[in-house]
Amino acid sequence: MLLIPCPHCGPRAQTEFSYERTVDSVVQPGGDPTEAMEHLFTRANPRGPDEEIWRHTYGCRAWLIMTRHRATHAIEAMRAVGPEALP
Amino acid sequence: MSRYSALGLLRGVFNGQSHWQPAWRDPEPKPNYDVIIIGGGGHGLATAYYLASVHGIRNVAVLEKGWIGGGNTGRNTTLVRSNYRLPQLHNFFEFGLKMWERLSDELNYNIMFSPRGALMLGHSDSDMVRLAERGDAMRVNDIDAELLSRDQVAKLEPLLDMSREARFPIEGGLIQRRGGTARHDAVAWGYARAADQLGVDIIQKCEVTGFLRQGDAVVGVETTRGAIGAGRVGICVAGHSGHVAAMAGLKLPVESQTLQALVTEGVKPMINGVIMSQSLHCYISQSDKGGIVMGGDPDNWPSYAQRGQPMVTEGAIAQAIALVPALSRLRMLRTWAGVTDMSFDGSPIIGTTPVPNLFLNGGWCYGGFKATPASGWTYAHTLATGTPHELNAPFDLDRFRRGDTIDENGVGPMPNHR
Ligand SMILES: Cc1cc2nc3c(=O)[nH]c(=O)nc-3n(C[C@H](O)[C@H](O)[C@H](O)COP(=O)(O)OP(=O)(O)OC[C@H]3O[C@@H](n4cnc5c(N)ncnc54)[C@H](O)[C@@H]3O)c2cc1C
């Protein structure tokens, strides 16, 4: 289980969090349809670090962006976001 | 290499079992092959076997980074069935189920296929409606499915909690009597031995690290044992599809997640068939050694670590105990995990790619073991002829762009909500 450093609440057990999707899968409103399809239906899915959107669902309920290594699970960065900060 | 037979075993009694030979060679890679398959799981080995046996293409190598069957083939809970609602899926899996029925004979290897019945439980009126719908969809295509009443279910599996106070009350079920289990390792070994006998090179400890290109086309692979040329290359790496395809510049509709399973200590027969559920994601069967094999939800977040979280196994165990309370008395022997290739409509991808000479077999989610023979058969056809077999034509990579997804559960493009 991961110990996830919530920027608002400090280190908390993974059971309090839910994974939502990767940052590269966020669809821009009004964007190009081909690009939207790519965001919806494909993932880089690297065997290395990727940026992911998580939520501290059973804690402060804030959305967070986690940079995490997919094979070692090392959390390289964790940042708080509001809707305006989403890519 | 000699055939396995009862007479051979008997002969062994008199020669101290000294006649046993390795079941396949351990060859050095040749500089060139007609076809290279990346990934020595059941699917890759089956593909090589059907390339050699059906299409006469014997200059074939299967490259495996570890040992054959060490991926999801050797980690799954071995359920085999074809009880899908959508015709593309049940036609494909039914073709496979018919192959399972004669696979031990075909391979001269006991894969221990055991059609003990695959039962899906219904816990509410709406569950029963959905099960009836699924059963009807199967039956109109001549696939066996039988809707069961509460009493019939209770008779089949006497240890189920049939009380009205049960956490998940049981209203009835849908059974596919021809479904069951098979021995996963034996499937990999049986295909490996049969393919090797036809001249296929099975090369273990050989990781593919890149593709050789000529213009757009793939003309071979870079490996940890040197470069190897190939006329055609087939990716067949399940959970590793994403990063292997990325080496050829492809971005796939696949996310790699963890799926876990567990087994208890061995006990006397207590679970007769395979128990699944329409509403829960928990499945239970008993291995031939007596261990109760259970599985549940995927871990629901991307990972290549091949180890899972206890809280997910705990969820599966809680559901299993609610269904079969007697399970609470058993001790758990071990848990394990595999990297599953979750596709974006829950269905596999078998076919060509935009890269000339490069083919893809992946996106099996947590249900590809049962597909092994059909996957090998159709992928071999696609690799040999350059065009898909009619059974895998619907499962092409382009379907996502066309909006032609095969979404059994109707949940949309979310790999973690299957
Ligand atoms: C816990 C669990 C339970 C499951 N239960 C069931 C079930 O009950 N029924 C069912 O039908 N399915 C089930 N599945 C799914 C099923 O196991 C898989 O879909 C199926 O085994 C995939 O077979 P495969 O041959 O494609 O992949 P694998 O057996 O994973 O083989 C792929 C191989 O590719 C190799 N490889 C990867 N990268 C490279 C590289 N770069 N170079 C060379 N080789 C490489 C790997 O080492 C691996 O051996 C389950 C899966 C898991 C994890």
PDB file of N, CA, C and O in Angstrom, chain B residues 207-235:
ATOM      1  N   GLU B 207      14.904 -10.509 -23.986  1.00  0.00           N
ATOM      2  CA  GLU B 207      13.952  -9.400 -23.938  1.00  0.00           C
ATOM      3  C   GLU B 207      14.062  -8.539 -25.185  1.00  0.00           C
ATOM      4  O   GLU B 207      15.162  -8.173 -25.603  1.00  0.00           O
ATOM      5  N   VAL B 208      12.936  -8.218 -25.782  1.00  0.00           N
ATOM      6  CA  VAL B 208      12.929  -7.299 -26.926  1.00  0.00           C
ATOM      7  C   VAL B 208      13.046  -5.875 -26.390  1.00  0.00           C
ATOM      8  O   VAL B 208      12.262  -5.456 -25.536  1.00  0.00           O
ATOM      9  N   THR B 209      14.054  -5.144 -26.905  1.00  0.00           N
ATOM     10  CA  THR B 209      14.316  -3.789 -26.385  1.00  0.00           C
ATOM     11  C   THR B 209      14.089  -2.715 -27.443  1.00  0.00           C
ATOM     12  O   THR B 209      14.219  -1.530 -27.166  1.00  0.00           O
ATOM     13  N   GLY B 210      13.792  -3.120 -28.676  1.00  0.00           N
ATOM     14  CA  GLY B 210      13.539  -2.126 -29.717  1.00  0.00           C
ATOM     15  C   GLY B 210      13.190  -2.813 -31.020  1.00  0.00           C
ATOM     16  O   GLY B 210      13.222  -4.051 -31.115  1.00  0.00           O
ATOM     17  N   PHE B 211      12.812  -2.020 -32.011  1.00  0.00           N
ATOM     18  CA  PHE B 211      12.470  -2.587 -33.317  1.00  0.00           C
ATOM     19  C   PHE B 211      13.482  -2.139 -34.358  1.00  0.00           C
ATOM     20  O   PHE B 211      13.969  -1.006 -34.314  1.00  0.00           O
ATOM     21  N   LEU B 212      13.832  -3.030 -35.293  1.00  0.00           N
ATOM     22  CA  LEU B 212      14.650  -2.652 -36.443  1.00  0.00           C
ATOM     23  C   LEU B 212      13.694  -2.128 -37.504  1.00  0.00           C
ATOM     24  O   LEU B 212      12.687  -2.764 -37.802  1.00  0.00           O
ATOM     25  N   ARG B 213      14.001  -0.966 -38.075  1.00  0.00           N
ATOM     26  CA  ARG B 213      13.086  -0.354 -39.036  1.00  0.00           C
ATOM     27  C   ARG B 213      13.786  -0.175 -40.372  1.00  0.00           C
ATOM     28  O   ARG B 213      14.980   0.055 -40.441  1.00  0.00           O
ATOM     29  N   GLN B 214      13.004  -0.295 -41.447  1.00  0.00           N
ATOM     30  CA  GLN B 214      13.461   0.075 -42.775  1.00  0.00           C
ATOM     31  C   GLN B 214      12.365   0.976 -43.322  1.00  0.00           C
ATOM     32  O   GLN B 214      11.296   0.486 -43.661  1.00  0.00           O
ATOM     33  N   GLY B 215      12.643   2.291 -43.343  1.00  0.00           N
ATOM     34  CA  GLY B 215      11.552   3.225 -43.592  1.00  0.00           C
ATOM     35  C   GLY B 215      10.557   3.090 -42.461  1.00  0.00           C
ATOM     36  O   GLY B 215      10.934   3.051 -41.298  1.00  0.00           O
ATOM     37  N   ASP B 216       9.279   2.962 -42.823  1.00  0.00           N
ATOM     38  CA  ASP B 216       8.238   2.789 -41.804  1.00  0.00           C
ATOM     39  C   ASP B 216       8.207   1.372 -41.245  1.00  0.00           C
ATOM     40  O   ASP B 216       7.809   1.143 -40.116  1.00  0.00           O
ATOM     41  N   ALA B 217       8.611   0.438 -42.098  1.00  0.00           N
ATOM     42  CA  ALA B 217       8.335  -0.968 -41.788  1.00  0.00           C
ATOM     43  C   ALA B 217       9.259  -1.518 -40.715  1.00  0.00           C
ATOM     44  O   ALA B 217      10.425  -1.131 -40.607  1.00  0.00           O
ATOM     45  N   VAL B 218       8.724  -2.450 -39.937  1.00  0.00           N
ATOM     46  CA  VAL B 218       9.526  -3.195 -38.980  1.00  0.00           C
ATOM     47  C   VAL B 218      10.168  -4.372 -39.717  1.00  0.00           C
ATOM     48  O   VAL B 218       9.497  -5.096 -40.453  1.00  0.00           O
ATOM     49  N   VAL B 219      11.478  -4.548 -39.546  1.00  0.00           N
ATOM     50  CA  VAL B 219      12.167  -5.658 -40.225  1.00  0.00           C
ATOM     51  C   VAL B 219      12.905  -6.564 -39.238  1.00  0.00           C
ATOM     52  O   VAL B 219      13.695  -7.413 -39.636  1.00  0.00           O
ATOM     53  N   GLY B 220      12.618  -6.359 -37.952  1.00  0.00           N
ATOM     54  CA  GLY B 220      13.250  -7.210 -36.959  1.00  0.00           C
ATOM     55  C   GLY B 220      13.192  -6.559 -35.598  1.00  0.00           C
ATOM     56  O   GLY B 220      12.517  -5.540 -35.418  1.00  0.00           O
ATOM     57  N   VAL B 221      13.895  -7.181 -34.650  1.00  0.00           N
ATOM     58  CA  VAL B 221      13.862  -6.654 -33.282  1.00  0.00           C
ATOM     59  C   VAL B 221      15.274  -6.582 -32.708  1.00  0.00           C
ATOM     60  O   VAL B 221      16.159  -7.352 -33.081  1.00  0.00           O
ATOM     61  N   GLU B 222      15.467  -5.619 -31.803  1.00  0.00           N
ATOM     62  CA  GLU B 222      16.665  -5.575 -30.952  1.00  0.00           C
ATOM     63  C   GLU B 222      16.328  -6.359 -29.706  1.00  0.00           C
ATOM     64  O   GLU B 222      15.238  -6.196 -29.151  1.00  0.00           O
ATOM     65  N   THR B 223      17.274  -7.187 -29.276  1.00  0.00           N
ATOM     66  CA  THR B 223      17.009  -7.923 -28.049  1.00  0.00           C
ATOM     67  C   THR B 223      18.243  -7.904 -27.153  1.00  0.00           C
ATOM     68  O   THR B 223      19.320  -7.485 -27.571  1.00  0.00           O
ATOM     69  N   THR B 224      18.065  -8.405 -25.927  1.00  0.00           N
ATOM     70  CA  THR B 224      19.199  -8.510 -25.009  1.00  0.00           C
ATOM     71  C   THR B 224      20.183  -9.588 -25.487  1.00  0.00           C
ATOM     72  O   THR B 224      21.254  -9.733 -24.927  1.00  0.00           O
ATOM     73  N   ARG B 225      19.796 -10.350 -26.526  1.00  0.00           N
ATOM     74  CA  ARG B 225      20.714 -11.343 -27.103  1.00  0.00           C
ATOM     75  C   ARG B 225      21.046 -10.983 -28.539  1.00  0.00           C
ATOM     76  O   ARG B 225      21.323 -11.852 -29.356  1.00  0.00           O
ATOM     77  N   GLY B 226      21.003  -9.695 -28.867  1.00  0.00           N
ATOM     78  CA  GLY B 226      21.398  -9.231 -30.198  1.00  0.00           C
ATOM     79  C   GLY B 226      20.209  -8.935 -31.099  1.00  0.00           C
ATOM     80  O   GLY B 226      19.064  -9.213 -30.751  1.00  0.00           O
ATOM     81  N   ALA B 227      20.518  -8.379 -32.290  1.00  0.00           N
ATOM     82  CA  ALA B 227      19.459  -8.041 -33.242  1.00  0.00           C
ATOM     83  C   ALA B 227      19.044  -9.297 -33.998  1.00  0.00           C
ATOM     84  O   ALA B 227      19.861 -10.160 -34.301  1.00  0.00           O
ATOM     85  N   ILE B 228      17.742  -9.404 -34.276  1.00  0.00           N
ATOM     86  CA  ILE B 228      17.227 -10.556 -35.027  1.00  0.00           C
ATOM     87  C   ILE B 228      16.285 -10.026 -36.107  1.00  0.00           C
ATOM     88  O   ILE B 228      15.364  -9.254 -35.809  1.00  0.00           O
ATOM     89  N   GLY B 229      16.510 -10.445 -37.345  1.00  0.00           N
ATOM     90  CA  GLY B 229      15.672  -9.992 -38.451  1.00  0.00           C
ATOM     91  C   GLY B 229      14.394 -10.808 -38.533  1.00  0.00           C
ATOM     92  O   GLY B 229      14.340 -11.959 -38.101  1.00  0.00           O
ATOM     93  N   ALA B 230      13.341 -10.199 -39.095  1.00  0.00           N
ATOM     94  CA  ALA B 230      12.071 -10.925 -39.219  1.00  0.00           C
ATOM     95  C   ALA B 230      11.237 -10.344 -40.359  1.00  0.00           C
ATOM     96  O   ALA B 230      11.264  -9.143 -40.620  1.00  0.00           O
ATOM     97  N   GLY B 231      10.506 -11.221 -41.028  1.00  0.00           N
ATOM     98  CA  GLY B 231       9.567 -10.778 -42.056  1.00  0.00           C
ATOM     99  C   GLY B 231       8.381 -10.075 -41.421  1.00  0.00           C
ATOM    100  O   GLY B 231       7.947  -9.012 -41.852  1.00  0.00           O
ATOM    101  N   ARG B 232       7.864 -10.686 -40.376  1.00  0.00           N
ATOM    102  CA  ARG B 232       6.751 -10.093 -39.630  1.00  0.00           C
ATOM    103  C   ARG B 232       7.004 -10.251 -38.139  1.00  0.00           C
ATOM    104  O   ARG B 232       7.618 -11.238 -37.716  1.00  0.00           O
ATOM    105  N   VAL B 233       6.510  -9.282 -37.374  1.00  0.00           N
ATOM    106  CA  VAL B 233       6.696  -9.337 -35.930  1.00  0.00           C
ATOM    107  C   VAL B 233       5.332  -9.203 -35.256  1.00  0.00           C
ATOM    108  O   VAL B 233       4.546  -8.307 -35.589  1.00  0.00           O
ATOM    109  N   GLY B 234       5.048 -10.099 -34.319  1.00  0.00           N
ATOM    110  CA  GLY B 234       3.778 -10.051 -33.590  1.00  0.00           C
ATOM    111  C   GLY B 234       4.018  -9.750 -32.128  1.00  0.00           C
ATOM    112  O   GLY B 234       4.703 -10.505 -31.435  1.00  0.00           O
ATOM    113  N   ILE B 235       3.463  -8.637 -31.645  1.00  0.00           N
ATOM    114  CA  ILE B 235       3.525  -8.321 -30.217  1.00  0.00           C
ATOM    115  C   ILE B 235       2.477  -9.176 -29.512  1.00  0.00           C
ATOM    116  O   ILE B 235       1.331  -9.254 -29.955  1.00  0.00           O
TER     117      ILE B 235
END
